[in-house]
XYZ file of C-alpha atoms in Angstrom:
374
model
C -19.161 -7.542 7.610
C -18.184 -11.146 7.050
C -19.667 -14.561 6.462
C -18.484 -16.894 9.229
C -16.992 -20.155 7.889
C -16.968 -21.594 11.401
C -17.854 -25.215 10.751
C -15.239 -25.621 8.039
C -12.718 -23.594 10.012
C -13.090 -25.514 13.257
C -12.670 -28.829 11.445
C -9.060 -27.957 10.578
C -7.983 -25.774 13.512
C -6.563 -28.589 15.584
C -4.268 -29.815 12.829
C -3.286 -26.258 11.886
C -2.562 -25.296 15.487
C 0.456 -27.582 15.660
C 1.983 -25.674 12.753
C 1.475 -22.216 14.230
C 0.724 -22.480 17.929
C 4.276 -22.597 19.218
C 5.060 -19.215 17.671
C 1.856 -17.359 18.497
C 1.563 -15.393 21.729
C -1.470 -13.602 23.143
C -1.441 -10.252 24.899
C -3.670 -7.621 26.437
C -3.578 -3.829 26.447
C -5.689 -1.401 28.457
C -6.815 1.436 26.196
C -9.457 4.097 26.781
C -10.739 2.197 29.815
C -11.208 -1.053 27.888
C -8.993 -4.129 28.153
C -8.140 -5.059 24.586
C -6.433 -8.241 23.425
C -4.508 -9.549 20.447
C -2.592 -12.466 18.957
C 0.971 -12.041 17.662
C 2.747 -14.421 15.302
C 6.537 -14.376 15.698
C 8.431 -15.995 12.808
C 11.202 -18.441 13.619
C 13.721 -16.123 11.935
C 12.996 -13.239 14.309
C 16.019 -12.120 16.334
C 15.879 -9.422 19.014
C 18.005 -6.501 17.918
C 17.197 -6.863 14.216
C 14.290 -4.634 13.237
C 11.509 -6.373 11.310
C 8.286 -5.124 9.689
C 4.939 -5.391 11.486
C 1.639 -6.219 9.778
C -1.754 -5.793 11.427
C -4.337 -8.256 10.075
C -7.839 -7.240 11.147
C -10.804 -9.617 11.310
C -14.257 -9.066 9.843
C -17.519 -8.121 11.536
C -18.690 -10.903 13.934
C -15.350 -12.676 13.489
C -12.245 -12.577 15.711
C -8.452 -12.625 15.691
C -8.222 -16.402 16.112
C -10.377 -17.060 13.042
C -8.629 -14.403 10.949
C -5.210 -15.874 11.697
C -6.143 -19.247 10.276
C -8.484 -18.042 7.535
C -5.911 -15.724 5.952
C -2.900 -18.014 6.649
C -0.684 -14.928 6.598
C 1.671 -16.610 9.070
C 3.039 -18.547 6.089
C 4.174 -15.285 4.490
C 5.508 -13.999 7.814
C 7.571 -17.135 8.280
C 8.991 -16.900 4.786
C 9.724 -13.169 4.793
C 10.449 -12.628 8.507
C 7.877 -10.110 9.672
C 5.580 -9.956 12.700
C 1.822 -10.340 12.242
C -0.530 -8.955 14.863
C -4.178 -10.041 14.917
C -6.044 -7.666 17.265
C -9.616 -8.163 18.433
C -12.195 -5.467 17.927
C -14.681 -4.623 20.678
C -17.814 -6.762 20.280
C -16.255 -8.503 17.246
C -16.338 -5.224 15.316
C -14.219 -2.242 14.314
C -15.341 1.372 14.537
C -15.554 2.500 10.918
C -18.285 5.131 11.373
C -21.212 2.783 10.753
C -24.441 3.421 12.673
C -24.022 -0.011 14.288
C -21.127 -2.104 15.526
C -18.318 -0.662 17.613
C -17.868 2.878 18.913
C -14.430 2.197 20.419
C -11.388 4.362 19.751
C -9.812 1.857 17.388
C -7.443 4.318 15.714
C -6.026 5.169 19.128
C -5.933 1.483 20.054
C -3.867 0.526 16.990
C -1.489 3.421 17.646
C -1.085 2.331 21.269
C -0.604 -1.261 20.144
C 2.251 -0.190 17.861
C 3.926 1.363 20.909
C 3.228 -1.737 23.000
C 4.740 -4.123 20.454
C 7.705 -1.853 19.720
C 8.528 -1.826 23.441
C 8.671 -5.634 23.542
C 10.008 -6.504 20.084
C 12.407 -4.961 17.609
C 9.953 -3.388 15.167
C 10.934 -1.347 12.139
C 8.601 1.567 12.808
C 8.947 2.850 9.258
C 7.484 -0.442 8.013
C 4.169 -0.942 9.832
C 1.202 -1.972 7.676
C -2.482 -2.824 8.050
C -4.713 -5.207 6.140
C -8.029 -6.807 6.901
C -11.051 -8.787 5.839
C -14.357 -6.966 5.302
C -14.896 -4.762 8.414
C -11.142 -5.119 8.944
C -10.600 -3.741 5.445
C -12.835 -0.768 6.276
C -10.733 -0.227 9.404
C -7.510 -0.364 7.397
C -8.858 2.435 5.185
C -9.629 4.461 8.318
C -6.018 3.981 9.434
C -4.853 5.160 6.002
C -6.910 8.294 6.515
C -6.092 9.021 10.176
C -2.887 7.184 11.121
C -0.729 7.419 8.008
C 2.109 8.950 10.032
C 2.556 5.436 11.466
C 0.998 3.102 8.867
C 3.080 2.874 5.670
C 0.534 1.079 3.440
C -2.817 -0.684 3.702
C -4.725 -3.497 2.007
C -8.407 -4.390 2.083
C -9.933 -7.748 1.166
C -13.715 -7.487 0.618
C -13.748 -4.165 2.488
C -14.541 -0.639 1.378
C -14.943 2.881 2.806
C -18.027 4.065 4.665
C -20.244 6.482 2.696
C -20.213 9.943 4.238
C -16.998 9.321 6.165
C -14.658 12.262 5.578
C -11.153 11.048 4.758
C -8.396 13.665 4.585
C -5.090 11.773 4.410
C -2.932 14.837 3.806
C -0.343 12.721 1.965
C -0.081 9.770 -0.437
C -0.813 6.313 1.021
C -0.202 3.064 -0.915
C -3.503 1.164 -1.168
C -4.421 -2.355 -2.342
C -8.037 -3.478 -2.717
C -9.050 -7.090 -3.465
C -12.760 -7.435 -4.177
C -15.189 -9.823 -5.848
C -17.817 -8.539 -8.247
C -20.348 -11.032 -6.816
C -19.741 -10.096 -3.174
C -23.210 -10.137 -1.617
C -22.090 -8.821 1.796
C -20.069 -5.774 0.753
C -21.250 -5.359 -2.854
C -18.717 -4.188 -5.432
C -21.126 -1.441 -6.525
C -21.663 -0.243 -2.971
C -24.565 -0.319 -0.522
C -26.348 2.749 0.841
C -25.251 3.560 4.376
C -22.725 0.728 4.458
C -20.143 0.786 1.702
C -18.840 2.907 -1.158
C -18.626 1.663 -4.738
C -15.174 0.074 -5.118
C -14.362 1.965 -8.315
C -15.090 5.190 -6.426
C -12.801 4.085 -3.589
C -9.988 3.420 -6.061
C -10.648 6.760 -7.779
C -10.371 8.560 -4.422
C -6.937 7.084 -3.713
C -5.745 7.569 -7.294
C -6.566 11.270 -6.891
C -5.125 11.463 -3.385
C -1.866 9.805 -4.473
C -1.664 11.964 -7.620
C -1.486 8.885 -9.850
C -1.611 9.073 -13.625
C -5.158 7.798 -14.352
C -3.971 5.313 -16.966
C -3.420 1.989 -15.199
C -1.728 -1.172 -16.383
C -4.369 -3.898 -16.588
C -3.281 -7.557 -16.516
C -5.335 -10.725 -16.508
C -4.253 -13.122 -13.768
C -3.840 -16.543 -15.316
C -6.937 -18.659 -14.772
C -5.093 -21.673 -13.389
C -8.076 -23.078 -11.484
C -11.097 -23.695 -13.680
C -13.095 -25.110 -10.774
C -13.238 -21.961 -8.635
C -15.896 -20.380 -10.900
C -14.179 -16.987 -11.097
C -11.285 -15.105 -12.698
C -9.242 -12.062 -11.690
C -7.551 -9.008 -13.176
C -4.919 -6.627 -11.781
C -5.360 -2.890 -12.256
C -2.044 -1.223 -11.341
C -1.626 2.525 -10.927
C 2.160 2.717 -10.773
C 2.858 6.339 -11.702
C 1.960 8.026 -8.408
C 3.581 10.320 -5.847
C 5.712 8.062 -3.587
C 3.006 5.391 -3.633
C 0.928 3.053 -5.770
C -2.695 1.968 -6.000
C -3.628 -1.593 -6.926
C -7.047 -3.155 -7.480
C -7.379 -6.915 -7.907
C -10.885 -7.406 -9.249
C -12.235 -10.932 -8.898
C -14.840 -11.439 -11.608
C -17.589 -13.559 -10.069
C -15.799 -13.745 -6.720
C -17.694 -13.703 -3.428
C -17.081 -12.362 0.065
C -13.968 -14.464 0.514
C -10.173 -14.373 0.950
C -8.571 -15.568 -2.327
C -6.154 -18.443 -1.970
C -7.447 -19.588 1.408
C -7.712 -23.302 2.069
C -11.086 -22.730 3.738
C -13.528 -22.675 0.836
C -16.832 -20.986 1.627
C -18.729 -19.697 -1.383
C -16.926 -18.629 -4.564
C -13.273 -18.365 -3.526
C -10.652 -17.534 -6.132
C -7.680 -19.917 -6.249
C -5.758 -18.271 -9.106
C -3.791 -16.133 -6.650
C -3.193 -15.894 -2.914
C -4.368 -12.718 -1.187
C -1.861 -12.952 1.675
C 1.017 -13.332 -0.761
C -0.209 -10.399 -2.858
C -0.615 -8.237 0.233
C 2.924 -8.850 1.456
C 4.324 -8.369 -2.065
C 2.572 -4.990 -2.139
C 3.576 -3.955 1.392
C 7.204 -4.960 0.900
C 7.671 -2.147 -1.608
C 6.921 0.655 0.869
C 8.055 2.390 4.025
C 6.845 5.617 5.619
C 7.562 8.353 3.117
C 7.410 6.294 -0.041
C 8.800 3.462 -2.122
C 11.753 1.508 -0.689
C 14.728 2.155 -2.957
C 12.328 2.318 -5.897
C 11.984 -1.486 -5.914
C 10.782 -2.932 -9.235
C 7.304 -4.383 -9.416
C 7.026 -8.160 -9.333
C 5.703 -9.346 -12.663
C 2.140 -10.646 -12.566
C 3.148 -14.047 -13.967
C 5.628 -14.740 -11.171
C 3.163 -16.730 -9.097
C 2.551 -20.178 -7.686
C -0.825 -21.731 -8.403
C -2.037 -24.971 -6.833
C -5.341 -26.728 -7.496
C -7.649 -28.186 -6.482
C -7.441 -27.048 -2.871
C -8.649 -28.903 -0.825
C -7.426 -31.905 -2.824
C -8.145 -35.615 -2.555
C -6.367 -37.589 -5.297
C -3.897 -35.210 -6.977
C -2.461 -31.711 -6.514
C -1.453 -29.711 -9.585
C 1.342 -27.124 -9.354
C 1.937 -24.319 -11.812
C 4.937 -22.102 -11.122
C 8.423 -21.180 -12.109
C 10.184 -22.988 -14.909
C 11.988 -26.216 -15.686
C 14.338 -27.062 -12.844
C 12.258 -25.422 -10.108
C 12.332 -27.425 -6.891
C 9.475 -28.061 -4.473
C 9.368 -29.074 -0.808
C 6.311 -30.243 1.159
C 6.105 -30.218 4.955
C 3.469 -31.701 7.234
C 1.666 -29.832 10.020
C 4.508 -30.344 12.501
C 7.163 -29.067 10.109
C 8.631 -32.377 8.903
C 9.681 -32.455 5.245
C 7.811 -35.348 3.669
C 8.554 -34.789 -0.007
C 10.895 -32.881 -2.250
C 11.384 -32.951 -5.983
C 12.215 -31.104 -9.176
C 9.666 -29.800 -11.666
C 10.181 -30.863 -15.269
C 8.494 -27.698 -16.483
C 6.098 -24.965 -15.301
C 3.487 -27.618 -14.392
C 3.723 -30.616 -12.087
C 1.310 -33.139 -10.565
C 1.665 -34.762 -7.134
C -0.255 -37.920 -6.255
C -2.032 -37.611 -2.888
C -4.290 -40.668 -2.757
C -2.239 -42.412 -0.048
C -1.599 -39.306 2.058
C -3.241 -38.720 5.431
C -5.895 -36.012 5.614
C -4.630 -32.733 7.043
C -2.873 -29.448 6.307
C 0.429 -29.317 4.417
C 2.899 -26.561 3.588
C 4.331 -26.326 0.055
C 7.233 -24.172 -1.054
C 8.607 -23.863 -4.609
C 12.007 -22.355 -5.376
C 12.404 -20.972 -8.900
C 15.679 -19.152 -9.450
C 15.779 -16.346 -6.893
C 12.013 -16.508 -6.334
C 10.389 -18.507 -3.516
C 6.660 -19.173 -3.360
C 4.650 -20.792 -0.560
C 1.146 -22.162 -0.068
C -0.889 -24.093 2.440
C -3.059 -26.873 1.047
C -5.536 -29.309 2.546
C -5.650 -33.032 1.828
C -9.212 -34.282 2.281
């Protein structure tokens, strides 16, 4: 399920479209007698013949692929890290996750067929296919972890859960990331009879399934934005069989995508969900951890606030000597500079309203964000 931030979303779509539209294609696929459709973001660095990862990003209940693309802003991560993002549409704006309402379509089969469809047209690294989603899309990602883990290497859920009574038998470890607010009124953290399982129980299931040592590393995410009315902690289960389990618990957070520029309800701005999801996915391929990559430290983040901003934008990232670049919605660099320390302030009062793209380079690390000037 998902709250629909349509009025706020539609007010910025036209300006955002110029940033993304030229690299997004739409397609259709006939599956199980139903014509299905999807959106695919192709990063500018994609080159036929060089295999790249593929991420499915699934919308929430009553939402659609178009809204999910702009709400999550995952194209920014795809552009930076050179992976494909596919935004499929569910039948009747829903995914079949074994609820007694919504869709009854064969969505597991559809996603499997869509992998084949995209791999036939693009050079996809089939060992690095992932699924994430918002709300109902998060539920669906869990179903893929249960039933399609021979093709899906890792999953992430934002404000989603697992359906009570649904029998999940993965048969092997599956890396899982859950991002959830404790004040989510749509998919409550503590669960809802007939709809969703308690999030701690979901995490416990995957900790057991992945044979993780039940002694996680818990880290507070720095509360860089005091105006978002919530904080967050990371609970990392790192000692698992060829996998990991991560919970990012947003204390006081609502049914929202952290880090989004579209603020509806209590939306955490201390971290960016799309960035966290790709950071998590990038560690895994089918069969386990990629070359036993080290975990990225929790303090290696870029925080910007307030967002949307009107007079000033505050940056917190990196260290002294970090550089920043800002681009407008058509990709023109309009500002660059060097940070004198881990914090920096940019004056925005004379800027035109719209969407901007910020990137900060700190040593070998590169961080990116979208922000809105009101």
